[in-house]
Structures are given as C-alpha cells and as structure tokens.
XYZ file of C-alpha atoms in Angstrom:
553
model
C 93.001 43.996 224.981
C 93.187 41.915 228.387
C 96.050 39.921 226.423
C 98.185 42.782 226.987
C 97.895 43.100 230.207
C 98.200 38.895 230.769
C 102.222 39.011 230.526
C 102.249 41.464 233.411
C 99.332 39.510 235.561
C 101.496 39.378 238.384
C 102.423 43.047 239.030
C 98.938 43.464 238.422
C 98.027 41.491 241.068
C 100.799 42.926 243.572
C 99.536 46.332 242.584
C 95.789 44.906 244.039
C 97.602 43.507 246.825
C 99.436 46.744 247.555
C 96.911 49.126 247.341
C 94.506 46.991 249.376
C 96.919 47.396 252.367
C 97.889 51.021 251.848
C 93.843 51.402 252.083
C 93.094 49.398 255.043
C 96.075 50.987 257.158
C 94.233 54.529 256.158
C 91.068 53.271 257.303
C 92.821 51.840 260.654
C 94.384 55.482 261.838
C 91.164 56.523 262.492
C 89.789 54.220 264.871
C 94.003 54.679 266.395
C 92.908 58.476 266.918
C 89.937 57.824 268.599
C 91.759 56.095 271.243
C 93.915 59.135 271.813
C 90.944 61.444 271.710
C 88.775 59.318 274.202
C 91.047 57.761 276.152
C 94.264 59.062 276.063
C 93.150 62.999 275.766
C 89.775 62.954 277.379
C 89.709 59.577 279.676
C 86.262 58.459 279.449
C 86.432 55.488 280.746
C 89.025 56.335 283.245
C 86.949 59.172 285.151
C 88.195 61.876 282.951
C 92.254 61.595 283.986
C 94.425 61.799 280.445
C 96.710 59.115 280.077
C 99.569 60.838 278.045
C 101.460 57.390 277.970
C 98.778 55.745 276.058
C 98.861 59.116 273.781
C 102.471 58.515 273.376
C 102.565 54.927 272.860
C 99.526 55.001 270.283
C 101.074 57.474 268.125
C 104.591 55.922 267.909
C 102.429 52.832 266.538
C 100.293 55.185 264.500
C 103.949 56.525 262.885
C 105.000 53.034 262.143
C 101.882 51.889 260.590
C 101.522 54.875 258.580
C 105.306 54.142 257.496
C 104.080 50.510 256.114
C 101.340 51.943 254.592
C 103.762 54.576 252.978
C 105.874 51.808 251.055
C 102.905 49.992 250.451
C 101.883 52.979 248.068
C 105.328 53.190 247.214
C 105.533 49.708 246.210
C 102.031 49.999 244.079
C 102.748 53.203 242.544
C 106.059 51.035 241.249
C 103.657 47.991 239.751
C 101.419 49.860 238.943
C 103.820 52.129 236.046
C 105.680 48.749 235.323
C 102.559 47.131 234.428
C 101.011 50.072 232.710
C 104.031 51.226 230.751
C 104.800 47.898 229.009
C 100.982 47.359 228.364
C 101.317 50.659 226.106
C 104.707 49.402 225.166
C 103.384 46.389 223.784
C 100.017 47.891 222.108
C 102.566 50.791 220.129
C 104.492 48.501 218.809
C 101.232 45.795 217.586
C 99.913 48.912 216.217
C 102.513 49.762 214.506
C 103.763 46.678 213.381
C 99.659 46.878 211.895
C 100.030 50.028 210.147
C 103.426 48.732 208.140
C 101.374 45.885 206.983
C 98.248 47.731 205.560
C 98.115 48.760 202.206
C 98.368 52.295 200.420
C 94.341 52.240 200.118
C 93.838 51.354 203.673
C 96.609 53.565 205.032
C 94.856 56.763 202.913
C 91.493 55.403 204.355
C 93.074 55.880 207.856
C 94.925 59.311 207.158
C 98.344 59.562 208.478
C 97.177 62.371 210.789
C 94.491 60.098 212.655
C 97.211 56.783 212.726
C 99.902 58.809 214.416
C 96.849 60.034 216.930
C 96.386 56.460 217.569
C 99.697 55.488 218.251
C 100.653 58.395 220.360
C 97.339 60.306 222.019
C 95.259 56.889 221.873
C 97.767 54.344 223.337
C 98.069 57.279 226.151
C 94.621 57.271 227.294
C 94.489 53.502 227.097
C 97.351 53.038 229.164
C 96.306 55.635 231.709
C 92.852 53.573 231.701
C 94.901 50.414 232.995
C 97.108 52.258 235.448
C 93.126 54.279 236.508
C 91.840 50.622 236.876
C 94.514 48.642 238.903
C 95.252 51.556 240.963
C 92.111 53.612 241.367
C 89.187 51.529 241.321
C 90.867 49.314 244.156
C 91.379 52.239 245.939
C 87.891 53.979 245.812
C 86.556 50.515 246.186
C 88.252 49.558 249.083
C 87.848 52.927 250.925
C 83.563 52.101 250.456
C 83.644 49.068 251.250
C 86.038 48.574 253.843
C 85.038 52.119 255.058
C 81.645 51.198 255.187
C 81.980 48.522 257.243
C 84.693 50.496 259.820
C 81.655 52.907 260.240
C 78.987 50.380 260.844
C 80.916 49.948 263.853
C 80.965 52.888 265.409
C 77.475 54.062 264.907
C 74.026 53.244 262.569
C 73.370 56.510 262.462
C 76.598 57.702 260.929
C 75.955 54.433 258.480
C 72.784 55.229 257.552
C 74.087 58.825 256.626
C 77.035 57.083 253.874
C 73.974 55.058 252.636
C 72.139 57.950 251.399
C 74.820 60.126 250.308
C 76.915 57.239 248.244
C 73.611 56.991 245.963
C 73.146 60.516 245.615
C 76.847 60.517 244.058
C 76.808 57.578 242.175
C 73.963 58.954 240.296
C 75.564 62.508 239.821
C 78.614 60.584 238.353
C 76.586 58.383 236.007
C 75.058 61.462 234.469
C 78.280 63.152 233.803
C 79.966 60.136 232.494
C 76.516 59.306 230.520
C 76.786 63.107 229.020
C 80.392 63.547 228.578
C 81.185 59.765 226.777
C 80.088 60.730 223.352
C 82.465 64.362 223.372
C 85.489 62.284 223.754
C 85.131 60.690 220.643
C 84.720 63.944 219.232
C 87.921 65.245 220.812
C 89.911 62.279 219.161
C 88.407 63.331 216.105
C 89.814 66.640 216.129
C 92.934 65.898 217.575
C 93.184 63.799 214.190
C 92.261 67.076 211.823
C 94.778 68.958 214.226
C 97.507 66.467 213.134
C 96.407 66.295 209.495
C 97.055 69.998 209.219
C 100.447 69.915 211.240
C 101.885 67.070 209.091
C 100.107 68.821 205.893
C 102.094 72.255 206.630
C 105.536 71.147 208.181
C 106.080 68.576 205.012
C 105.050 71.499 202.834
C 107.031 74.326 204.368
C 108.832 74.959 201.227
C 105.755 75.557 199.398
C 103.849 77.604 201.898
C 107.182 80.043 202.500
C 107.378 80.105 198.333
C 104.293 81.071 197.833
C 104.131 83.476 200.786
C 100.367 81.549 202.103
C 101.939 81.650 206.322
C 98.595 83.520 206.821
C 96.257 81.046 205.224
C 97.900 78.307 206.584
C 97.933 79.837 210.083
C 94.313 80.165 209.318
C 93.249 76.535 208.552
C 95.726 75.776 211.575
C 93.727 77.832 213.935
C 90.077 76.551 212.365
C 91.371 73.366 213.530
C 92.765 74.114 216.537
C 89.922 76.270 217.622
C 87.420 73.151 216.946
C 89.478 70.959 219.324
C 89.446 73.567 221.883
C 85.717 74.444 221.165
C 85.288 70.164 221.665
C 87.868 69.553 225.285
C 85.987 72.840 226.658
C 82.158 70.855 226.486
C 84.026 67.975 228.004
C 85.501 70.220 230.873
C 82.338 72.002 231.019
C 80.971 69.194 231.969
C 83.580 67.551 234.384
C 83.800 71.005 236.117
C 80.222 70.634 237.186
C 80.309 67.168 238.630
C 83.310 68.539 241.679
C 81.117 70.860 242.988
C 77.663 68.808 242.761
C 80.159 65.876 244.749
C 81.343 68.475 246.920
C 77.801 69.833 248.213
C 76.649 65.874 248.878
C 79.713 65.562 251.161
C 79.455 68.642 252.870
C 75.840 67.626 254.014
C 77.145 64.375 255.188
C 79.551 65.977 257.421
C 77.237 68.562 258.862
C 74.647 65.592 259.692
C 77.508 63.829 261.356
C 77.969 66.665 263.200
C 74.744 67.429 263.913
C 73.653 63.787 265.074
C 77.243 62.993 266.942
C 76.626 65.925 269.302
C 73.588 64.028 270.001
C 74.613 61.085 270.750
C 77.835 62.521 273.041
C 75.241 64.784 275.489
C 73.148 61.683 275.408
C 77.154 59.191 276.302
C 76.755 56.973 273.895
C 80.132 58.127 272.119
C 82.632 60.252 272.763
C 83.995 63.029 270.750
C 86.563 61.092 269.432
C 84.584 58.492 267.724
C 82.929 61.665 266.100
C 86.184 62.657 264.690
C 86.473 58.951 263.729
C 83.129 58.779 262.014
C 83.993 62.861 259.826
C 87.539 61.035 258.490
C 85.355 57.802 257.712
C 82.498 59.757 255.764
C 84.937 61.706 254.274
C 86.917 58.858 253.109
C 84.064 57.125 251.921
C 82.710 59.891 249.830
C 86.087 60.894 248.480
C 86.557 57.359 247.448
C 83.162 58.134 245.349
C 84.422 61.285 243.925
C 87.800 59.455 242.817
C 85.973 56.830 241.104
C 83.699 59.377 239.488
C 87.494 60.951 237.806
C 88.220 57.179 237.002
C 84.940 57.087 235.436
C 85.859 59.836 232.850
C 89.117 58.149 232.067
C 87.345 54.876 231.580
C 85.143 56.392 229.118
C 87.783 58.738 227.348
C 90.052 54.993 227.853
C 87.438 52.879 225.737
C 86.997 55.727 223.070
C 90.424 55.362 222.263
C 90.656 51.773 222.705
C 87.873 51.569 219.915
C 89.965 53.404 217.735
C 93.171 51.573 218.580
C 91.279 48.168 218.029
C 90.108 49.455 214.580
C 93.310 49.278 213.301
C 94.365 46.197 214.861
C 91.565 44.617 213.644
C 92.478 45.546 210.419
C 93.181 42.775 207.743
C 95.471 43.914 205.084
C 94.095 43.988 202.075
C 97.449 42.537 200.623
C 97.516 39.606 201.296
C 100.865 37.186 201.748
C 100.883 34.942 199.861
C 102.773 32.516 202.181
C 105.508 31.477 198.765
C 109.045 31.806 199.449
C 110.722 32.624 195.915
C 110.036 30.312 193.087
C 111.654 28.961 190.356
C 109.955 29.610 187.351
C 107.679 27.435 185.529
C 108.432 24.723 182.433
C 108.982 27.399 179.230
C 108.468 30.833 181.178
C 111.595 32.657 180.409
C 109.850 36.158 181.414
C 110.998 38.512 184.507
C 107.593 39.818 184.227
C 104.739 39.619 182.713
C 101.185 40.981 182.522
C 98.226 39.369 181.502
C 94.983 41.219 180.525
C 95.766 43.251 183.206
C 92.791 46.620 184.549
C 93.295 48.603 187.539
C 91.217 50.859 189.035
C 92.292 52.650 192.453
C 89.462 52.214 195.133
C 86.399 54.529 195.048
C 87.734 55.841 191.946
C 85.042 54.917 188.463
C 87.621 55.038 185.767
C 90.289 52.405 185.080
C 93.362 53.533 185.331
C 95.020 50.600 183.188
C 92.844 48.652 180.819
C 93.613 45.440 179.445
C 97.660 45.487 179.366
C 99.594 42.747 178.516
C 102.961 42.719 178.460
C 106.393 40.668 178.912
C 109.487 41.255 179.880
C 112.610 38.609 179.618
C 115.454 38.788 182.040
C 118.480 41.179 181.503
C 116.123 43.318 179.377
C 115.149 47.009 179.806
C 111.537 47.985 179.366
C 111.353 51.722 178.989
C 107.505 53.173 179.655
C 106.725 56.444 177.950
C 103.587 58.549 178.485
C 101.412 61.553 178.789
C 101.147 62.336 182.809
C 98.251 60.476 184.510
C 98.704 57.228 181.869
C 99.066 54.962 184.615
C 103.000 54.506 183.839
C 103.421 54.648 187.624
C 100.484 52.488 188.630
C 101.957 49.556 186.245
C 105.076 49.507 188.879
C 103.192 49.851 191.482
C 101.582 46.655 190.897
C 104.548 44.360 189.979
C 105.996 44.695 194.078
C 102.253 44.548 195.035
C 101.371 48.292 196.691
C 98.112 47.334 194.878
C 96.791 44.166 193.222
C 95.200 44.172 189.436
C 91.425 44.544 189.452
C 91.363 42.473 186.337
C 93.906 39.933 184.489
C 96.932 38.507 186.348
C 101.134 39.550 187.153
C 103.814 37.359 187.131
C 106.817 37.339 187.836
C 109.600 35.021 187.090
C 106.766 33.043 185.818
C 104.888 32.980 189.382
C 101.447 35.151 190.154
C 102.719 37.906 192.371
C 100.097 36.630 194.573
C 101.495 33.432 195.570
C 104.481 34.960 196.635
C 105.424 35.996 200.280
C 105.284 38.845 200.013
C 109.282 39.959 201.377
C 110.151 37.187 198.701
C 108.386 38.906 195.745
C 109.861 42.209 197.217
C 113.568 41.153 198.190
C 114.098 40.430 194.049
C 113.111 43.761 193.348
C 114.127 47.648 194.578
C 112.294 50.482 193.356
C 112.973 54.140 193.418
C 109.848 56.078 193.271
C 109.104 59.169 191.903
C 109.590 61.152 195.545
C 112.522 60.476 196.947
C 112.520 59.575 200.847
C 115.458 59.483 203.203
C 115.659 59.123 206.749
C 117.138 61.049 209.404
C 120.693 59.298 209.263
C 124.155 59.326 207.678
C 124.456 59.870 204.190
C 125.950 55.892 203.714
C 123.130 54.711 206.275
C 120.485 56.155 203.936
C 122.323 53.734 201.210
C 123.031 50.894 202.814
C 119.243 51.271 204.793
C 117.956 48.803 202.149
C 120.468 45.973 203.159
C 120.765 43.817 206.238
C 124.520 44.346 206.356
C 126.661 46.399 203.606
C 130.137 46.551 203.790
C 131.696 50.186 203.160
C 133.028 48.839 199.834
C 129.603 48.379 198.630
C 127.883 51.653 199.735
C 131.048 53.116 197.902
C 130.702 51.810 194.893
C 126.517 51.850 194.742
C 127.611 55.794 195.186
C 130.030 55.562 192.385
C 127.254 53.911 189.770
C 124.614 56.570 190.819
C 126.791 59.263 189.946
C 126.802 60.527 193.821
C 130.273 59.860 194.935
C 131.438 62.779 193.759
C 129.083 64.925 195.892
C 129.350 62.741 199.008
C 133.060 63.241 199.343
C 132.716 67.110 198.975
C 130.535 66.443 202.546
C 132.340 67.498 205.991
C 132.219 64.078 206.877
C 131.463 62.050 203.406
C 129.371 59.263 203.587
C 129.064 59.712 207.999
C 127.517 63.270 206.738
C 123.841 63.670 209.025
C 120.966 63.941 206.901
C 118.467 66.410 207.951
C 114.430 65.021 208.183
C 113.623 64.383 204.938
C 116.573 65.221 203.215
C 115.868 69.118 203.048
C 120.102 69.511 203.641
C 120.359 68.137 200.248
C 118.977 68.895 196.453
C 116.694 67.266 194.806
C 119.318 65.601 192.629
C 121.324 64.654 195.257
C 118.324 63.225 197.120
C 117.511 61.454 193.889
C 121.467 59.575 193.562
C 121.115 58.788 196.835
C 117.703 56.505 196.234
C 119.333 55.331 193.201
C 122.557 54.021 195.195
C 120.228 52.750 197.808
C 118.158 50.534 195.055
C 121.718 49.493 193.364
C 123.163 48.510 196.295
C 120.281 45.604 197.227
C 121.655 43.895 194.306
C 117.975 42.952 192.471
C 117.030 40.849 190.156
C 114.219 43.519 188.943
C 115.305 46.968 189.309
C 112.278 49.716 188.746
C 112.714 53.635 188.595
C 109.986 55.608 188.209
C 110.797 58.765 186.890
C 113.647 58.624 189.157
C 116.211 60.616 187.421
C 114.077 63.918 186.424
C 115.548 66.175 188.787
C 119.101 65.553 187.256
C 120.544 67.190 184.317
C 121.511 65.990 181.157
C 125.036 64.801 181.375
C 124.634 63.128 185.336
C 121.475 61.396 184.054
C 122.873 60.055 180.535
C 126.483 59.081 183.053
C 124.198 57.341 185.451
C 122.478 55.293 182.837
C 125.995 54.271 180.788
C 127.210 53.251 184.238
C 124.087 51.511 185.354
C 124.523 49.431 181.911
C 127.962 49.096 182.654
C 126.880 46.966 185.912
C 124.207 45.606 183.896
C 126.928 43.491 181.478
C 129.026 42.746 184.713
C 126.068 40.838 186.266
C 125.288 39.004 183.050
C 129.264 38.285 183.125
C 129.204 36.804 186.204
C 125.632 34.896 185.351
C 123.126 37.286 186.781
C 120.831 39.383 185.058
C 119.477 42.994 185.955
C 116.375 43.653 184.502
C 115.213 47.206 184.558
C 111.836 48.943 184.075
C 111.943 52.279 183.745
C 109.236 55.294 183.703
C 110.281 58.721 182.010
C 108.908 61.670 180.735
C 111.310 62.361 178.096
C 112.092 60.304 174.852
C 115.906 61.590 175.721
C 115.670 59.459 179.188
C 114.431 56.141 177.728
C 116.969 56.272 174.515
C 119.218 56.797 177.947
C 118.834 53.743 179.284
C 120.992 51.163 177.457
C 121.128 48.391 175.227
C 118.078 45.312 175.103
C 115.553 48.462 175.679
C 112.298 48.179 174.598
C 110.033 51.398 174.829
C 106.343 51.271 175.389
C-alpha cells in the first residue's frame, strides 16, 4: 500500500523532520537542568556559591527551546493527520470503487457485513498504522538512539544500565506482539458476524416486529456480540500484562541509577545534577521502548486489516469488461436479444438453473416470461445486463456477445426494475431521475405520469422534492414499485426489463401502467425508436397486460 502514501511523501517526510527536532530538544533540557542543578543551584565548580543569574538565564533559554520544540510537535501532529487522513481517504474510496465492480457471486462470497468492516473498521486501523509509523516509531526511535548516546556522555555506568534493560523490554514486547497477532484477526472476524447480524435485523425490522421474534433476535445479537467481546478481552488480556512487566524493568533501572549515582557523587565524579540528568535520560529511553511496544500492537492489528483490505483490492471481477463501446449489429441480425444454447448454474450450486435456452427477441417486441417460482425466469434477465455470465451457450444482444461489450455500453441500452425495489435516501424526483446524468423536471414528470405515480406524488407535502426515508419504508410497496418503474422509463432504453415488477399493484394501476407503457411504446416507434420489453410475471393476467407484439414463454 506504500502507493498511497507516495502522493503525500512530502508531509511524510516533514512529519520525520518534525518529530526528530521535537525529540532532540526533549533530550537537550536535560543536560540544560543539570547546569542549573550543578552549577547554578549547587556551584561545584565555583566552590559551592549559587549563581542565580546563570539559573535565571538558563531557564529563560530552557522556556524558549521548549517553545520550538512545542510547535515542532504542533507542526508534526498537523502532517502527520494530513498525511494519514488522505491515505485512508484514498484507500476508502479504491475499495470501494472495488466492491462496485465485483460481481453478485463475489460480493455474496465477501458478505456485506465483512465489506462494510473493511471499509470502515479496517481502513481505521490501517490509517492509524501510518499515522503509529511516521509519528511513533521516529519518536521511540529517536528517544533510544539519540538518548543513548546523550547518556554515554554522562556516565558508562548509567549506559551500561539502558543496555541491559532495553533487551529485557524488547523481548517482553516481542512476546506480546508474537501472542496477541493472531487474536486480531479473530476480532475482525467477529466484528464482521457483529455487522452481518446488525444489517440482517435493521433491513428486516418489519419482519422481526410482525412476527413478534425482538427476543430471538436480541439473542443472536448478543451471541455475536458476546463472541467479539469474549475475542478484544484475550487481546487486552494480553496488552494489560505487557505495562506492568515494562513498568517493573524501568523501575529497576532507576533504582540502579540511583543506587550507582550516589556512588559516584561521594566518590566527585558527578554531581547530583547529572544524576537527575541520567533518571530523565533512562526514563526517556525506556519509555521510548514501552511506546514502541503500543506501536507494535497497532502494527500488528494495522497489517491484519491491511490483509483484509488488500483481499478485496486484489480482487479481479469476475465480470469482465469487455472493452466494446456499443455496436451496430451484425449483416442479417435483426434481434434485440438473443440466446443461444444457453445453461446457467449459480456458483457452488450442482443443479442448472437454465438448461439449454434459446431464444430471440426482435426490436419493438414484448417477450412475456411465465413460470412456476424458482424456473429461472429471473436468472434469464439477470444474464442479458451481465450480473452473471452463461455457464454454457452464448447472449447477444443487438446481434453482439454481451461479452464484448463494455460493460456501461451493454448496460446504458438497457434499465431493469428488479423484483425488490430499492430507493435511496433522497427526494421523491431524485430517486427518478437517479438513473440519468441530467433530467429535466419535464421528464421526471412525465416518467411519473407513464408509471401511474403522478397521482400519488402530487398528494406529497412537497411532490416530487418529498424526502424519502432509508429504503423507502415512508412509502408502500406499490408506490415504491411506480417509482422504480418511472426511474427505468425515464433512462429512455432501448431494452426495457421488469421482473415481476408490478406485483405489488392492483389490478386496474397495473393493467393502466401497461396501456400507458404501450402507449410510449408506439410513440418511440413513431419517432423511429423501438422499446423492447421483457417482462417476468406470475400471473397469466400480467403478461396478457402487457401490450401488443407480445410473445409469452
């Protein structure tokens, strides 16, 4: 994922620069306070007489250059985000861009609940990883380092002290990280069942409130909930333990600074202040340790989810564009579409679902498809825009193999209206004109007017500027249904296909629709164009419905 990060390289690098200084002027005030102890408070080398004006002019400078090293953390903490933030930015977005492009069978392989964990919880962690790495890891870095090397010169004992305990951490921290990296897979995991259930329940609210099951489904939510809980607390479990393992190691470090300073001020080799010096260097050091062991957890929480998040971006749709723009068709093919020998069988599934059809359609007719539930009348549409491709035999349309098409070219001559209806959180006449680049309020009107929803609309507060709620629960099903019908109308096709997309009306609003529909249908062909329709129902009444040039199957 470093390509992310590559358009921001440079507040990256002021970041490094940043937090370099803020470090090193840390790592300076000790050696400042020494000076006051020793020579301004104490005067060691001036037989014992303070020197207040040496107190007071060291800690004006001490003010300043803690000042500089203020807005040096400012000034990081500000790259830092801007760099981190637009890496996510940019990942969301790939990802999502991704997940639009997959197909049905490799969006159910994913599960909703699991891609919105990706895009939300995932692209968190990751990002926090980046912002850990530029700003931590320089941090804790610098402190050893840099700190190491302050305290070689003050004393080899106090050095030799840092050199033991730094191991002694490091190897705590491994173990943690080594024991904790496999849980936070785990913890994804659940997160995803977590948001399975969530999405499962609030989608079916209806259901669960009509058939009174609140208790079962608080039950499945709280099996699930409990088994992420039951997963974070082993992680904590095991972070909790590392703090106080980290804090013992530092504690002996200080009391053997202690203990060996006092030595060497009876014996006048230091004075008191370079002791101090030497506690705020040890404990800098070591605390640099312990924040790279917290930076170690995020890492490895980080790369779990950057795993995941790379699993779908590495994911090749299984539709493939066909790279076509739209074609004329070829010498003698006068058919809007045809199949050819055509099987389908959904993936991991045994059975076909469709077996051997063959079919043809010519332009400005209407192909009505009649049959028993689970015939595969739905499954034949689906294949024509290209949700799925044919296991066996081959689809055309307007004499072209739907797989040479681009794929927005084979889809731009066509607009379905599937079987459950979907509108967006919008205005009544955004949610028709949503399939359109630009429609003019004309248009939406009269797509309305054909799908028998005009009527309706107006009887809104606010007509067609009328809020939709999620989903379109503020509406009925019938309405919900005109409203995808006006939406498909309005695109102005050149294949229009309903599935069962007029069952939840009644008799007289579906048999209006359809005379109207056909109505537009003879203006088209007036004017040169022709509509041609394929149309799923369950009922004999709905396909003798649908107008003249029908053909039932």
């Amino acid at each position: 994922m470093l390509q992310y990060i590559k358009p921001y390289r440079h507040y990256a690098a002021m970041t490094i620069v940043f937090m370099v200084g803020e470090v090193l002027i840390d790592l300076y005030q000790p050696r400042m306070m020494e000076t006051i102890v020793n020579e301004g408070v104490l005067g060691l080398h001036h037989g014992g007489v303070p020197d207040l004006s040496l107190v007071m002019q060291t800690g004006i400078w001490m003010a300043l250059i803690v000042a500089i090293g203020g807005i040096c953390g400012v000034m990081g903490g500000v790259c830092v985000n801007f760099c981190a933030q637009n890496f996510g930015n940019d990942i969301r977005k790939d990802c999502f861009r991704r997940i639009l492009q997959l197909s049905m069978e490799q969006i159910d392989a994913f599960r909703t609940g699991s891609l919105i964990t990706r895009i939300t919880s995932d692209t968190t962690q990751v990002q926090t990883m980046v912002s850990a790495a530029l700003r931590g890891v320089v941090r804790s870095l610098t402190f050893l380092i840099a700190g190491t090397a302050a305290l070689l010169t003050l004393d080899i004992h106090f050095t030799m002290i840092a050199a033991i305990a730094v191991p002694v951490i490091l190897i705590e921290v491994v173990l943690v990280v080594w024991r904790s990296s496999p849980l936070f897979l785990l913890v994804q995991q659940k997160i995803d069942g977590l948001n399975n259930v969530m999405q499962e329940d609030i989608q079916g609210a209806r259901v669960i409130k009509g058939y009174g099951q609140e208790a079962r489904e608080n039950e499945r939510f709280g099996a699930a909930n409990e088994d992420l809980a039951a997963a974070q607390l082993r992680v904590l479990l095991l972070i909790a333990c590392l703090l106080p393992l980290v804090n013992i190691v530092l504690n002996i470090a200080l009391i053997a600074v202690i203990y060996i300073g006092s030595f060497d001020v009876q014996a006048g080799m230091v004075g008191p202040g370079t002791v101090m010096a030497a506690l705020t260097y040890i404990v800098l050091i070591l605390n640099g340790i312990l924040m790279f062991a917290m930076i170690m957890q995020i890492f490895a929480r980080g790369m779990t989810s950057k795993r995941r998040l790379e699993e779908v971006l590495a994911t090749q749709p299984a539709i493939v564009d066909g790279g076509e723009g739209s074609k004329a068709s070829g010498p003698g093919k006068t058919a809007a579409i045809e199949l050819c020998h055509v099987s389908f069988c959904y993936p991991g599934q045994q059975e076909n679902v469709l077996t051997d059809i063959s079919l043809a359609v010519a332009r400005g007719e209407t192909l009505a498809i009649v049959g028993a539930t689970g015939s595969g009348k739905s499954t034949l549409l689906a294949l024509l825009p290209r949700f799925y491709d044919a296991t066996a035999g081959e689809v055309f349309v307007d004499g072209v193999d739907v797989r040479t098409y681009a794929l927005r070219a084979l889809r731009q001559k066509m607009a379905i209206v599937l079987q459950k209806t979907e509108l967006f959180s919008m205005t009544i006449g955004e949610n028709i004109a949503w399939g359109m680049d630009a429609a003019s309020d004309e248009e939406i009107r009269r797509a309305a007017k054909i799908a028998q929803a005009a009527d309706f609309i107006e009887r809104q507060p606010k007509g067609y500027a009328t809020e939709v709620a999620e989903g379109g629960t503020s509406l009925s099903g019938g309405q919900r249904q005109r409203l995808a019908l006006a939406r498909a109308i309005i695109r102005k096709p050149e294949i229009l296909l309903l599935d069962d997309s007029t069952s939840a009306l009644d008799l007289r609003t579906e048999s209006a629709f359809y005379r109207a529909l056909d109505d537009y249908t003879e203006a088209l062909h007036r004017e040169g164009r022709e509509l041609t329709k394929i149309i799923v129902a369950q009922r004999i009444a709905t396909a003798l419905a649908t107008g003249k040039h029908l053909h039932l199957l």
